[in-house]
Amino acid sequence: MLIYTINRILHMIPVLFVLTVVVFLFMQMLPGDVIDTLIGDEEAEDPETRALLMKEYGLDQPIYVQYGVWIGKVFQGDFGKSLITRRPVSLELFESIPATVYLAIVGISLSILIAVPLGSIAAVKRNTPTDYAAQVTSLIGISIPEFWFAIMCVLLFSLYLGWLPSSGYMSPFEDFGQSIKYLILPAAAVGFRQAAYTTRLTRSSMLDEMNKEYVDTARSLGFSEKKVIYKYILRNAMIPTITISGLQLANLLGGTVVLETIFAWPGIGQAIYLAIIDRDYPLIQAGILVLGIIVVVVNLLVDLLYRVLNPRVALN
Amino acid sequence: MTTLNARNGEGEERLEIQAPTIGDWFKSVRMWFSGAFDELYKSKTAMAGACMLLSLIIVLVFAPVISGYDPVKPDYNAFIQEPSAEHLFGTDRFGRDIFARVLWGGRRLVSIAFAAVFFGLILGIPAGFIAGYYGGYTDAMIMRVVDGLLAFPGILLYLLLVTLAREWHLEGILNDLILIFALGFAFSPEAARLSRGAVLTEKHKEYVEASHTTGEADLYIAFRQIGPNCVSPLIVESTVRLGYAILIIAALSFLGLGTPPPTPDWGGDLSSARDYMETNPYVAIFPGLAICYTVLAFNLFGDGLRDILDPRVVER
């Protein structure tokens, strides 16, 4: 297991390298002079100042040296300063992470609460109207764009019924009841699509397990059907389900860019979106890098978790 | 019927080669279609998806005939109308017919999605074939890159590229090309992985050995002989990818990072509908329904095809 873990971490290095190179090149490929984008127009008129700034930012160096200097700073958590607020980018980003994590956790929990029972029922009652209904619902669920679902929810629950606020955020530590009101719509929008995926996943991994021999053995030993399903099949079926839901987190974090924007949710997704609109390049660069690193690390953790849950899988 | 007579020197022996005629060609096409239809008929899901796709494509191709309205030109006598016999889906705040905008937006969106998936296949299939066919170091090197790209969170790549396109003021067709490139590039590692897998299962079969014996060139064997046997997993994945591509393009233009307005666009129209959907909810409902219909059609078709092409799943 230790060797496998080390191996997996080593595999992560080229991925992270590609990620940093792409993000670094993004900055280089922007139109215009980097000095202009970094400093703003007023201060960079004078050629002497420009030369000084070029030297200060290391822009007179060859590109691989610039990359090395940049990556060194990134390792120290220095992503530069925001062009809009003039505050360190790392500060802006780390302030926005809790809101995203909060939304993601509530959304995923919501989806598991809906999807696992629905998927199990569909698998147990396979090829019955119940199963077809669950299958059709989940297929429609994965076909609905999350932003449209979000808009329709806002239209119905905020604009027509006036039950819930259409956007905004409140920390649960400030006013719990009020913060739940702000949370419901975004969490539902994050959760519904996830729920559709997980339902399909639960159903198919339950079916895979049901065909295995140990199930027949358990039945022939006279265990009740309930016990066979809940104690044996569901438990084993959960292993791939949890793994793939974990990998879905990458998609979910990508989706937060859209959903956080719609609901004015102050997370990392909205921060990146606003940075793109405001042309705040250091913030875009750092935001995408941080989101990418989160996804890669979560993938690694999920993979390791899978091995822990399922020791039968060969470690290669 | 065309008959080619090839005579040798003495004119005694006659070699007859029959070139296929239009009639033969038509017959083989008909056979292929009836074969495909029989297969499709096995799965209700695939049939439903195929019918939805066919109707969608017909409607999109004949958009100019079906709706006489200009999707871009404002009509100052028809601001924000509800659906009526004159305007099937109503009109938006510039008096433009929503039905016409949905149709024309769909033409663009579906073509971009097809182009993107096609581009991904063109990039991915040769890489996968070469990796699978030659094995060894070639395989290891190609697959390392593929693994790295697979782990790269796709949505971030889209955001970076689309931001770059915006900064360089790429408009119209260039902007679409960037989208096609980004989506296709993100699909290519998956295409490479699938085609490599298919080549690996095929390459030790007898017909391949036979071709080697008769001295066919490697490339000829890989693409003309093994190739056709690897099509099915790629078709299934491409179909599902088409639906996914449409969701992504719509999400990007919803964020205002895709096509700039007046061009009809499902995502962009939804985004501008948010400002006045309280007065006329139809502006927000119909483009969203169009996305759902299209994505659902691709998902149903892909799911059904998977059932047909993968016998293991049919048993369920």
Short mmCIF file of N, CA and C in Angstrom, two decimals, chain B residues 212-295:
data_model
loop_
_atom_site.label_atom_id
_atom_site.label_comp_id
_atom_site.label_asym_id
_atom_site.label_seq_id
_atom_site.Cartn_x
_atom_site.Cartn_y
_atom_site.Cartn_z
N HIS B 212 -0.32 -9.80 -41.85
CA HIS B 212 1.13 -9.67 -41.68
C HIS B 212 1.86 -10.62 -42.63
N THR B 213 1.33 -11.84 -42.74
CA THR B 213 1.96 -12.85 -43.58
C THR B 213 1.95 -12.42 -45.04
N THR B 214 0.84 -11.82 -45.48
CA THR B 214 0.78 -11.42 -46.88
C THR B 214 1.56 -10.12 -47.11
N GLY B 215 2.15 -9.59 -46.05
CA GLY B 215 3.05 -8.45 -46.22
C GLY B 215 2.38 -7.10 -46.36
N GLU B 216 1.22 -6.94 -45.74
CA GLU B 216 0.59 -5.62 -45.78
C GLU B 216 1.37 -4.65 -44.90
N ALA B 217 1.27 -3.38 -45.24
CA ALA B 217 1.97 -2.36 -44.44
C ALA B 217 1.27 -2.20 -43.09
N ASP B 218 2.08 -1.84 -42.09
CA ASP B 218 1.54 -1.68 -40.73
C ASP B 218 0.35 -0.73 -40.69
N LEU B 219 0.54 0.43 -41.32
CA LEU B 219 -0.51 1.45 -41.26
C LEU B 219 -1.79 0.95 -41.90
N TYR B 220 -1.63 0.21 -43.02
CA TYR B 220 -2.79 -0.33 -43.71
C TYR B 220 -3.54 -1.30 -42.79
N ILE B 221 -2.79 -2.17 -42.13
CA ILE B 221 -3.43 -3.14 -41.23
C ILE B 221 -4.13 -2.40 -40.09
N ALA B 222 -3.41 -1.43 -39.50
CA ALA B 222 -3.96 -0.75 -38.34
C ALA B 222 -5.27 -0.03 -38.68
N PHE B 223 -5.26 0.72 -39.78
CA PHE B 223 -6.43 1.57 -40.03
C PHE B 223 -7.51 0.90 -40.87
N ARG B 224 -7.11 0.12 -41.89
CA ARG B 224 -8.13 -0.43 -42.78
C ARG B 224 -8.68 -1.74 -42.26
N GLN B 225 -7.87 -2.50 -41.52
CA GLN B 225 -8.36 -3.82 -41.12
C GLN B 225 -8.78 -3.88 -39.65
N ILE B 226 -7.91 -3.39 -38.76
CA ILE B 226 -8.29 -3.39 -37.35
C ILE B 226 -9.32 -2.30 -37.10
N GLY B 227 -9.10 -1.16 -37.74
CA GLY B 227 -9.93 0.03 -37.52
C GLY B 227 -11.42 -0.22 -37.44
N PRO B 228 -12.01 -0.80 -38.51
CA PRO B 228 -13.47 -0.96 -38.50
C PRO B 228 -13.98 -1.77 -37.32
N ASN B 229 -13.12 -2.62 -36.73
CA ASN B 229 -13.58 -3.43 -35.60
C ASN B 229 -13.52 -2.68 -34.27
N CYS B 230 -12.98 -1.48 -34.31
CA CYS B 230 -12.86 -0.71 -33.08
C CYS B 230 -13.89 0.40 -33.01
N VAL B 231 -14.79 0.42 -33.97
CA VAL B 231 -15.66 1.58 -34.10
C VAL B 231 -16.67 1.68 -32.96
N SER B 232 -17.20 0.53 -32.50
CA SER B 232 -18.37 0.64 -31.63
C SER B 232 -18.14 1.38 -30.31
N PRO B 233 -17.05 1.08 -29.55
CA PRO B 233 -16.91 1.87 -28.32
C PRO B 233 -16.74 3.35 -28.61
N LEU B 234 -16.09 3.67 -29.73
CA LEU B 234 -15.87 5.08 -30.06
C LEU B 234 -17.18 5.78 -30.41
N ILE B 235 -18.07 5.05 -31.11
CA ILE B 235 -19.35 5.66 -31.47
C ILE B 235 -20.15 5.97 -30.21
N VAL B 236 -20.20 5.01 -29.29
CA VAL B 236 -20.95 5.23 -28.06
C VAL B 236 -20.42 6.44 -27.31
N GLU B 237 -19.08 6.47 -27.13
CA GLU B 237 -18.48 7.55 -26.37
C GLU B 237 -18.69 8.90 -27.07
N SER B 238 -18.58 8.90 -28.40
CA SER B 238 -18.75 10.15 -29.13
C SER B 238 -20.16 10.69 -28.97
N THR B 239 -21.14 9.78 -29.01
CA THR B 239 -22.52 10.22 -28.88
C THR B 239 -22.75 10.91 -27.54
N VAL B 240 -22.26 10.26 -26.47
CA VAL B 240 -22.44 10.85 -25.15
C VAL B 240 -21.68 12.17 -25.07
N ARG B 241 -20.49 12.20 -25.70
CA ARG B 241 -19.67 13.42 -25.70
C ARG B 241 -20.38 14.57 -26.40
N LEU B 242 -21.13 14.26 -27.45
CA LEU B 242 -21.84 15.32 -28.17
C LEU B 242 -22.79 16.04 -27.21
N GLY B 243 -23.51 15.26 -26.40
CA GLY B 243 -24.41 15.86 -25.43
C GLY B 243 -23.65 16.72 -24.43
N TYR B 244 -22.51 16.19 -23.99
CA TYR B 244 -21.69 16.90 -23.01
C TYR B 244 -21.15 18.20 -23.60
N ALA B 245 -20.71 18.11 -24.86
CA ALA B 245 -20.16 19.30 -25.53
C ALA B 245 -21.22 20.40 -25.58
N ILE B 246 -22.46 20.00 -25.86
CA ILE B 246 -23.53 21.00 -25.95
C ILE B 246 -23.75 21.66 -24.59
N LEU B 247 -23.72 20.86 -23.52
CA LEU B 247 -23.87 21.43 -22.17
C LEU B 247 -22.76 22.43 -21.88
N ILE B 248 -21.52 22.08 -22.23
CA ILE B 248 -20.38 22.96 -21.94
C ILE B 248 -20.47 24.25 -22.74
N ILE B 249 -20.76 24.13 -24.04
CA ILE B 249 -20.82 25.35 -24.87
C ILE B 249 -21.91 26.27 -24.34
N ALA B 250 -23.06 25.66 -24.00
CA ALA B 250 -24.17 26.48 -23.49
C ALA B 250 -23.77 27.15 -22.17
N ALA B 251 -23.06 26.41 -21.31
CA ALA B 251 -22.66 26.98 -20.02
C ALA B 251 -21.69 28.14 -20.23
N LEU B 252 -20.74 27.98 -21.16
CA LEU B 252 -19.77 29.04 -21.41
C LEU B 252 -20.46 30.29 -21.95
N SER B 253 -21.38 30.10 -22.89
CA SER B 253 -22.01 31.32 -23.41
C SER B 253 -23.00 31.88 -22.41
N PHE B 254 -23.51 31.02 -21.51
CA PHE B 254 -24.35 31.54 -20.43
C PHE B 254 -23.54 32.49 -19.55
N LEU B 255 -22.26 32.14 -19.33
CA LEU B 255 -21.39 33.00 -18.51
C LEU B 255 -20.95 34.24 -19.28
N GLY B 256 -21.35 34.35 -20.54
CA GLY B 256 -20.95 35.50 -21.34
C GLY B 256 -19.56 35.33 -21.91
N LEU B 257 -19.06 34.08 -21.95
CA LEU B 257 -17.71 33.85 -22.45
C LEU B 257 -17.75 33.17 -23.81
N GLY B 258 -18.94 32.94 -24.33
CA GLY B 258 -19.04 32.28 -25.63
C GLY B 258 -19.23 33.31 -26.72
N THR B 259 -20.29 33.12 -27.48
CA THR B 259 -20.58 34.03 -28.58
C THR B 259 -21.21 35.30 -28.04
N PRO B 260 -20.74 36.47 -28.47
CA PRO B 260 -21.39 37.71 -28.03
C PRO B 260 -22.78 37.83 -28.65
N PRO B 261 -23.70 38.59 -28.01
CA PRO B 261 -25.05 38.79 -28.52
C PRO B 261 -25.07 39.22 -29.98
N PRO B 262 -25.81 39.73 -30.67
CA PRO B 262 -27.05 39.37 -31.34
C PRO B 262 -27.12 37.92 -31.84
N THR B 263 -25.94 37.24 -32.04
CA THR B 263 -25.98 35.88 -32.56
C THR B 263 -26.87 35.00 -31.68
N PRO B 264 -27.83 34.30 -32.28
CA PRO B 264 -28.68 33.43 -31.46
C PRO B 264 -27.86 32.32 -30.82
N ASP B 265 -28.06 32.12 -29.53
CA ASP B 265 -27.27 31.14 -28.79
C ASP B 265 -28.07 30.74 -27.56
N TRP B 266 -28.26 29.44 -27.37
CA TRP B 266 -29.14 28.98 -26.28
C TRP B 266 -28.66 29.47 -24.91
N GLY B 267 -27.36 29.32 -24.67
CA GLY B 267 -26.82 29.73 -23.37
C GLY B 267 -26.89 31.24 -23.19
N GLY B 268 -26.45 31.96 -24.23
CA GLY B 268 -26.43 33.42 -24.16
C GLY B 268 -27.84 33.99 -24.01
N ASP B 269 -28.81 33.39 -24.73
CA ASP B 269 -30.19 33.87 -24.64
C ASP B 269 -30.74 33.66 -23.23
N LEU B 270 -30.39 32.51 -22.63
CA LEU B 270 -30.85 32.25 -21.27
C LEU B 270 -30.30 33.29 -20.31
N SER B 271 -29.02 33.63 -20.53
CA SER B 271 -28.38 34.58 -19.63
C SER B 271 -29.05 35.95 -19.72
N SER B 272 -29.36 36.40 -20.94
CA SER B 272 -30.00 37.72 -21.03
C SER B 272 -31.46 37.65 -20.59
N ALA B 273 -32.05 36.44 -20.65
CA ALA B 273 -33.44 36.30 -20.22
C ALA B 273 -33.59 36.53 -18.72
N ARG B 274 -32.50 36.34 -17.97
CA ARG B 274 -32.60 36.46 -16.51
C ARG B 274 -33.04 37.84 -16.08
N ASP B 275 -32.72 38.86 -16.89
CA ASP B 275 -33.05 40.23 -16.51
C ASP B 275 -34.55 40.50 -16.52
N TYR B 276 -35.29 39.79 -17.38
CA TYR B 276 -36.71 40.14 -17.48
C TYR B 276 -37.61 38.91 -17.54
N MET B 277 -37.13 37.80 -16.96
CA MET B 277 -37.93 36.58 -17.05
C MET B 277 -39.18 36.66 -16.17
N GLU B 278 -39.20 37.64 -15.23
CA GLU B 278 -40.39 37.77 -14.41
C GLU B 278 -41.56 38.26 -15.24
N THR B 279 -41.27 39.16 -16.20
CA THR B 279 -42.34 39.65 -17.09
C THR B 279 -42.73 38.61 -18.12
N ASN B 280 -41.75 37.90 -18.68
CA ASN B 280 -42.08 36.89 -19.67
C ASN B 280 -41.21 35.65 -19.45
N PRO B 281 -41.70 34.68 -18.65
CA PRO B 281 -40.87 33.52 -18.32
C PRO B 281 -40.49 32.69 -19.54
N TYR B 282 -41.25 32.85 -20.66
CA TYR B 282 -40.99 31.99 -21.82
C TYR B 282 -39.60 32.23 -22.40
N VAL B 283 -39.05 33.45 -22.24
CA VAL B 283 -37.71 33.71 -22.77
C VAL B 283 -36.68 32.83 -22.08
N ALA B 284 -36.96 32.45 -20.82
CA ALA B 284 -36.01 31.61 -20.10
C ALA B 284 -36.35 30.14 -20.25
N ILE B 285 -37.60 29.83 -20.57
CA ILE B 285 -38.01 28.42 -20.60
C ILE B 285 -37.58 27.73 -21.90
N PHE B 286 -37.88 28.36 -23.05
CA PHE B 286 -37.71 27.63 -24.30
C PHE B 286 -36.25 27.31 -24.68
N PRO B 287 -35.31 28.28 -24.57
CA PRO B 287 -33.93 27.88 -24.91
C PRO B 287 -33.43 26.76 -24.01
N GLY B 288 -33.83 26.78 -22.72
CA GLY B 288 -33.42 25.73 -21.80
C GLY B 288 -34.01 24.39 -22.20
N LEU B 289 -35.30 24.39 -22.57
CA LEU B 289 -35.92 23.14 -23.01
C LEU B 289 -35.21 22.60 -24.25
N ALA B 290 -34.80 23.52 -25.12
CA ALA B 290 -34.10 23.08 -26.33
C ALA B 290 -32.80 22.36 -25.96
N ILE B 291 -32.06 22.92 -24.99
CA ILE B 291 -30.82 22.27 -24.56
C ILE B 291 -31.15 20.88 -24.00
N CYS B 292 -32.16 20.82 -23.11
CA CYS B 292 -32.52 19.54 -22.49
C CYS B 292 -32.88 18.51 -23.55
N TYR B 293 -33.71 18.93 -24.52
CA TYR B 293 -34.16 18.00 -25.55
C TYR B 293 -32.96 17.43 -26.31
N THR B 294 -32.06 18.33 -26.72
CA THR B 294 -30.92 17.90 -27.52
C THR B 294 -30.00 16.97 -26.73
N VAL B 295 -29.67 17.39 -25.50
CA VAL B 295 -28.76 16.58 -24.70
C VAL B 295 -29.40 15.23 -24.38
#
